[in-house]
Coordinates of C-alpha atoms in Angstrom, one line a residue:
X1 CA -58.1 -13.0 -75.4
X2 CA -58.5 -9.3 -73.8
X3 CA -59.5 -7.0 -76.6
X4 CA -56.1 -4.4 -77.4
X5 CA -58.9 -1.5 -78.1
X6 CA -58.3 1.8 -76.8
X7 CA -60.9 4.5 -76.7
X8 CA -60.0 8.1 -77.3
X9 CA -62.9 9.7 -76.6
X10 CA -62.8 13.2 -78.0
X11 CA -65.6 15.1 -77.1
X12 CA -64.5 18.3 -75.5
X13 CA -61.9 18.9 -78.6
X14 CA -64.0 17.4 -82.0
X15 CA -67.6 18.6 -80.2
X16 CA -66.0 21.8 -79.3
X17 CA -65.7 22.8 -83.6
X18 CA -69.9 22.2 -82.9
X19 CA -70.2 24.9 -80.2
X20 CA -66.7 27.2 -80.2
X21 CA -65.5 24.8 -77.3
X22 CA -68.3 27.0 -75.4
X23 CA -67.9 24.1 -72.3
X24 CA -68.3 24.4 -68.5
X25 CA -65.5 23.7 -66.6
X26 CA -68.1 21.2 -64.9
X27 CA -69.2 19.7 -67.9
X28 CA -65.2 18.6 -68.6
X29 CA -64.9 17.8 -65.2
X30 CA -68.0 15.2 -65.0
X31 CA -67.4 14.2 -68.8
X32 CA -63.5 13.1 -67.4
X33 CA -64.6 11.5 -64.4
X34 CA -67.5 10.0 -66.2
X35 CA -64.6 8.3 -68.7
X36 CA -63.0 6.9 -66.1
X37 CA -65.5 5.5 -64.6
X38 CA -66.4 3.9 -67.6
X39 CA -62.5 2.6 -68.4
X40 CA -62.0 4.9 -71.4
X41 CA -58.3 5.2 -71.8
X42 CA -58.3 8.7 -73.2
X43 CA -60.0 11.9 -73.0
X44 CA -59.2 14.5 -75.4
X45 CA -59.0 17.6 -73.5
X46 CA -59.0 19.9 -76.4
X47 CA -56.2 21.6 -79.0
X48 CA -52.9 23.0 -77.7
X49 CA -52.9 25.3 -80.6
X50 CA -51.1 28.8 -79.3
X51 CA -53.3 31.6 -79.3
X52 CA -50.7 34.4 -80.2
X53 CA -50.4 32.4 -83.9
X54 CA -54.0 32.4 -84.3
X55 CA -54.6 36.1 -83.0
X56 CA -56.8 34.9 -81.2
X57 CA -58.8 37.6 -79.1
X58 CA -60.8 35.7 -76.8
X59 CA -59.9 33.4 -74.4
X60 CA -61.0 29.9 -75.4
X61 CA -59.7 27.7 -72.6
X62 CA -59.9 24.2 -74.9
X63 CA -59.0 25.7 -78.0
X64 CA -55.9 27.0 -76.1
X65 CA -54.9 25.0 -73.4
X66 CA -52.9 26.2 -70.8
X67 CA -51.3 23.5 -68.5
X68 CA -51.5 25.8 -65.6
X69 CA -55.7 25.9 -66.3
X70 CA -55.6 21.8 -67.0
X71 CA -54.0 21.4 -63.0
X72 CA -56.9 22.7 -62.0
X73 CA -59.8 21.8 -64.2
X74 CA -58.2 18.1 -63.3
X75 CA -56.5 18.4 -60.0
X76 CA -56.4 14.6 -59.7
X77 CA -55.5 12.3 -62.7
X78 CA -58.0 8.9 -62.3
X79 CA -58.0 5.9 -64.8
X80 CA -58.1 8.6 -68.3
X81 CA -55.4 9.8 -69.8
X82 CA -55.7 13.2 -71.2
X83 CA -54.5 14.0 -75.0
X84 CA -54.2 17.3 -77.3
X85 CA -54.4 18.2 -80.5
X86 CA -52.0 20.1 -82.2
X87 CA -52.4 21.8 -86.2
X88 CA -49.3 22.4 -88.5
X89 CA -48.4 25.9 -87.9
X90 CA -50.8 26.7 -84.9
X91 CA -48.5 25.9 -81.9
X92 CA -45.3 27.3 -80.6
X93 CA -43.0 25.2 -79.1
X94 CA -42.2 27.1 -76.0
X95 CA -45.8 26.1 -75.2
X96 CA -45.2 22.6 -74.9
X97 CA -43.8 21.7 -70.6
X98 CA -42.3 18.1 -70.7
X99 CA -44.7 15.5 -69.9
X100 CA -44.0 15.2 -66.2
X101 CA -44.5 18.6 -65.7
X102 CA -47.7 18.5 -67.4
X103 CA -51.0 17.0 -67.3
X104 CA -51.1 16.0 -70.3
X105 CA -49.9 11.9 -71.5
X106 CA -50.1 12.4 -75.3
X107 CA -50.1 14.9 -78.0
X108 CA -51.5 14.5 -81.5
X109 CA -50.6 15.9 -84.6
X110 CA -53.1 16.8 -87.4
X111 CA -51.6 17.2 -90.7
X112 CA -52.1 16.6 -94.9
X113 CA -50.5 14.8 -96.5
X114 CA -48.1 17.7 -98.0
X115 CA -47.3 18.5 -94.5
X116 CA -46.2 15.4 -93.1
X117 CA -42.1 16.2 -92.9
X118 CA -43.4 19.3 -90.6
X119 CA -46.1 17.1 -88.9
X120 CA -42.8 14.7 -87.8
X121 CA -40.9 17.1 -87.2
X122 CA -43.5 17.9 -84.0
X123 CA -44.0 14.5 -83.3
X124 CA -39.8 14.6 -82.7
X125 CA -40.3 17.7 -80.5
X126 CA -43.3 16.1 -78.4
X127 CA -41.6 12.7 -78.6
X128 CA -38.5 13.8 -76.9
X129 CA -40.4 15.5 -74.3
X130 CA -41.5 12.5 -73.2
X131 CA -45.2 12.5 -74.5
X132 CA -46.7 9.5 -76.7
X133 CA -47.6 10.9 -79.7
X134 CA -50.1 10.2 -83.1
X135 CA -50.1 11.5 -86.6
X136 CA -53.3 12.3 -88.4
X137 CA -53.4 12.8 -91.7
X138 CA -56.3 14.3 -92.0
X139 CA -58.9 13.8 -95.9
X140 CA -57.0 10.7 -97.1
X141 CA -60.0 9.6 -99.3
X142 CA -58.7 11.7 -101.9
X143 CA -54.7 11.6 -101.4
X144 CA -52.9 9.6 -104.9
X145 CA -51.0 6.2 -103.5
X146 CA -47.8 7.8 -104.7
X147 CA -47.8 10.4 -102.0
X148 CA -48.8 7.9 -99.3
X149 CA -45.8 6.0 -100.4
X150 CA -43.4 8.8 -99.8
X151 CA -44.8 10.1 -96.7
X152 CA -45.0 6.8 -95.2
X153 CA -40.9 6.2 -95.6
X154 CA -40.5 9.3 -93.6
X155 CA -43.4 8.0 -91.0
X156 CA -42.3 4.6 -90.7
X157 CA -38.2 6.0 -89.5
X158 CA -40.3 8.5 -87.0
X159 CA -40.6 7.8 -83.2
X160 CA -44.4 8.8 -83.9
X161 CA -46.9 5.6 -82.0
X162 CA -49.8 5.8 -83.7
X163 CA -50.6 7.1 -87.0
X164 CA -54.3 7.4 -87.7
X165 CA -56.7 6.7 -90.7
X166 CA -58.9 10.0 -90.8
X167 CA -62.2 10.1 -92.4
X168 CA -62.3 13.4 -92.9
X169 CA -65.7 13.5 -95.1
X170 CA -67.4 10.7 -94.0
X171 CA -67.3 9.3 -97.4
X172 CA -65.6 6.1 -96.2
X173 CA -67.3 2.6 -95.9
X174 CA -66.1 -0.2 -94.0
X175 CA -64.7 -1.9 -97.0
X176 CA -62.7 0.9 -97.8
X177 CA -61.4 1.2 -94.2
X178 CA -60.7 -2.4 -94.3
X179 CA -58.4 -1.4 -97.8
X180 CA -57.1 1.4 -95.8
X181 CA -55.9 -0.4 -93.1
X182 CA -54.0 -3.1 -95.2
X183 CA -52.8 -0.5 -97.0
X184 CA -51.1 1.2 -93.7
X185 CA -50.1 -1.9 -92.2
X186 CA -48.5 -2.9 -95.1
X187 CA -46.8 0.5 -95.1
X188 CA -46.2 0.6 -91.5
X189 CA -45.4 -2.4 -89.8
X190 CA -43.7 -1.1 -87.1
X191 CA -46.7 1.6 -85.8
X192 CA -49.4 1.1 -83.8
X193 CA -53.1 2.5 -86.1
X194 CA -55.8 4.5 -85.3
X195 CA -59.4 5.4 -86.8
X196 CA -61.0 8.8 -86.5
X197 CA -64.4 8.3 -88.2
X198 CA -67.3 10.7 -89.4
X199 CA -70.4 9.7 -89.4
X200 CA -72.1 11.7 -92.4
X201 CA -73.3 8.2 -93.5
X202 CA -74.5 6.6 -90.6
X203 CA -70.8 4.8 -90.8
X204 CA -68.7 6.0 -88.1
X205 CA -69.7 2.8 -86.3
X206 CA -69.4 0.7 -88.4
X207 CA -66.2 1.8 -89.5
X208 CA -64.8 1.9 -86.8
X209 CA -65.7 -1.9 -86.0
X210 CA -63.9 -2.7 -89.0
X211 CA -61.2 -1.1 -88.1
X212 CA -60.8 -2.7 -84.9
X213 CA -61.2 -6.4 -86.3
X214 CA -58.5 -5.7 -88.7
X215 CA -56.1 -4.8 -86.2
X216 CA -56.2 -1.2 -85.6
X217 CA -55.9 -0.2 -82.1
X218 CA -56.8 3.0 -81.1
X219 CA -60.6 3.8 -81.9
X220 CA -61.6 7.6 -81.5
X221 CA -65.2 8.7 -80.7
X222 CA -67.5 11.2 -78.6
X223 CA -69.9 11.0 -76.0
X224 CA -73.4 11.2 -77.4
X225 CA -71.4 11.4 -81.1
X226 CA -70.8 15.1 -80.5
X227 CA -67.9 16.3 -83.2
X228 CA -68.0 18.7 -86.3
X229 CA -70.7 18.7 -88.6
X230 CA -72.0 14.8 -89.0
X231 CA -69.7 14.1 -85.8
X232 CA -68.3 11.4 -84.8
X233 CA -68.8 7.6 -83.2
X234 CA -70.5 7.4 -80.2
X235 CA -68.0 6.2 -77.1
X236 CA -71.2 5.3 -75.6
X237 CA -71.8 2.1 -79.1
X238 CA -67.7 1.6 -78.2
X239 CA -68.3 0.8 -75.0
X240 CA -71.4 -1.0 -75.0
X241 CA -69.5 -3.4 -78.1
X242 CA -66.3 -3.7 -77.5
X243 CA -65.8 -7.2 -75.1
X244 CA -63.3 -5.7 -72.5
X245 CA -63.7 -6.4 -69.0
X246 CA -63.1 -2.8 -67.4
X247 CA -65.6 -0.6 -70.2
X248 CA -68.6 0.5 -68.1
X249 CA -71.9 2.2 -69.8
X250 CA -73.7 3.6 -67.0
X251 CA -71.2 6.7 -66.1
X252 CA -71.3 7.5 -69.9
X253 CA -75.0 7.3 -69.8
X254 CA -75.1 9.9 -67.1
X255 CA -73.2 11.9 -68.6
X256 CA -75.8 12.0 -71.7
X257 CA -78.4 12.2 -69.1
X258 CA -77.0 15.3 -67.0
X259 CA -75.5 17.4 -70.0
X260 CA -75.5 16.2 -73.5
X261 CA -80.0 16.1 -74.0
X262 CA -79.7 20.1 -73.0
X263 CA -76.3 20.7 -75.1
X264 CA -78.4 19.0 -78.6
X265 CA -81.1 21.7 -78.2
X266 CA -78.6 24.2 -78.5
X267 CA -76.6 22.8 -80.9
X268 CA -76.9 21.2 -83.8
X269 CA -74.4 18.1 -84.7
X270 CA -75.3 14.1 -86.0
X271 CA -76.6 12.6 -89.4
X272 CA -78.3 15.2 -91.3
X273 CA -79.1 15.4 -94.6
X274 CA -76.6 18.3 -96.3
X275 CA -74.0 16.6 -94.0
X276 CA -75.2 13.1 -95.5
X277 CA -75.0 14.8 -99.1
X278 CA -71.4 16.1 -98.5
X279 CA -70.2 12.6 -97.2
X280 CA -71.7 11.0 -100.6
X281 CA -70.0 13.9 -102.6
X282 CA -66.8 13.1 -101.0
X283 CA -66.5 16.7 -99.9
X284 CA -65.0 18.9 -96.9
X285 CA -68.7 19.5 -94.7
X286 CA -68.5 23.6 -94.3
X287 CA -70.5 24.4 -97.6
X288 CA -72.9 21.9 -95.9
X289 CA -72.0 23.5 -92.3
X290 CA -72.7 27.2 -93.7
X291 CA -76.2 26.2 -95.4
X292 CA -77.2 24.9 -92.3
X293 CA -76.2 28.5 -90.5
X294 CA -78.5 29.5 -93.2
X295 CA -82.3 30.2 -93.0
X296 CA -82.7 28.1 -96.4
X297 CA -81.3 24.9 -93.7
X298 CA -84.0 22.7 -94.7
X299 CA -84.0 23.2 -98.7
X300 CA -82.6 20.0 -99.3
X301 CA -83.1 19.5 -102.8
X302 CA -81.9 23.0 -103.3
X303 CA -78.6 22.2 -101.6
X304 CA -78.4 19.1 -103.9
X305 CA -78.8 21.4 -106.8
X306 CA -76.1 23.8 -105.6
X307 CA -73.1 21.1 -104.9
X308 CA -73.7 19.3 -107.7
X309 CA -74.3 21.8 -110.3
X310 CA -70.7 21.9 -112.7
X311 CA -70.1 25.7 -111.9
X312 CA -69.9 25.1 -108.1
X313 CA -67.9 21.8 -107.7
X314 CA -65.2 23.3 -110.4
X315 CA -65.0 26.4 -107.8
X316 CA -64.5 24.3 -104.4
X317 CA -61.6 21.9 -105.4

């Protein structure tokens, strides 16, 4: 039986939190043609956040995609299909072409769990402009049952396709992805699911794998794990694992080979041990982040001592 799997490898927009989306127009270029090469079904091009909501000052081509920019960063659309991310609040509509006029195939909404009647309600928009669309509800390791419930009524009576299982933290293990998972489909029975994994725990994988055999379809990861803070599951393991016919290593390997060695000097992302500490604590990775930006980096036991002491965790919830 041909394995359902879809990659969504989202390198340039969950590696771009790692380096301010400071990438070449020739580095998304081979990374796109690399994917298709290697049969990934998506690339995540970056977020189609609107930079006027964000006052944003520079331009930052990937954090602000412009569809007139994309035609000619990809002139010619090969096997990938290319997704954005959106955020609650950060994109104005009039930014959003229909599909066919675009480049784009899908759109993805990132929202909590308060925010899901406004997360649908850009799903509709996207939806009706002929774009597949995902939810993400983004730090569900620490969301009460009672709100899923509630949000999920709304979800399930939403034209949204996929609604994704976030590990924010990287505090997830494959058991409780596998709880997860029931839980949704149980929830959902009409949507397709999707995993976005951290991997602060040397999880991501893993996870992922156990979210695939029980039944989730769409699997997100990055080339060479490149995402925010711990990052993310390596397309390169997804590929290499996952028994489909048309999933190729060696363009992904180049890739790694031409770019990715230089780009890890430079830049600091994977399993690390404040990132580790954070995923254990269950916690959102920027006190671990900032510490890192920090000449005390390597203190490790003093970063222990700081997000665990009582006055600290009281302070960050």
């Amino acid at each position: 039986m041909e394995n359902r799997s879809k990659i969504l490898d989202c390198t340039i927009r969950d590696g771009g939190l790692v380096n301010n989306w400071d990438f070449s127009v020739e580095f998304v270029q081979d990374l796109y043609n690399g994917l298709s090469a290697a049969g990934v079904e998506y690339m995540e091009i970056g977020y189609k956040n609107s930079p006027k909501l964000l006052n944003a000052t520079e331009p930052n081509p990937w954090r602000f995609l412009d569809d007139n920019f994309l035609k000619e960063v990809i002139p010619e659309k090969k096997f990938t299909k290319l997704s954005a991310l959106v955020d609650i609040g950060r994109v104005d509509p009039d930014d959003i072409l229909p599909r066919e006029e675009s480049v784009l195939d899908m759109i993805r909404v990132a929202c909590y769990i308060r925010e899901v009647d406004k997360g649908l309600e850009l799903v509709n928009m996207f939806h009706d402009l002929g774009y597949e669309t995902t939810l993400n509800i983004m730090a569900l390791s620490s969301v009460p049952e009672s709100q899923l419930i509630k949000a999920f009524e709304m979800v399930e009576k939403s034209p949204v396709d996929v609604v994704y299982i976030v590990d924010s933290f990287g505090s997830l293990d494959p058991a409780d992805i596998e709880h997860q998972v029931k839980k949704f489909k149980s929830m959902l029975p009409n949507k397709e699911l999707g995993i976005h994994t951290h991997n602060n725990m040397q999880l991501a994988f893993a996870n992922t794998l156990a979210a695939m055999r029980s039944g989730v379809t769409y699997l997100d990861s990055s080339v060479y794990g490149m995402g925010r803070a711990a990052g993310n599951c390596h397309t390169e393991l997804l590929v290499s694992c996952i028994q489909k016919t048309n999933y190729e290593l060696k363009p992904i390997l180049g890739v790694i080979e031409k770019h990715m060695l230089e780009m890890r000097q430079k830049w600091e992302w994977g399993y690390i041990i404040p990132y580790m500490i954070s995923g254990v604590l269950n916690e959102h990775p920027r006190v671990a982040m900032a510490y890192r930006a920090s000449d005390d980096r390597d203190k490790f036991v003093d970063f222990y001592d700081k997000v665990t002491s009582p006055e600290t965790t009281n302070s960050s919830n």
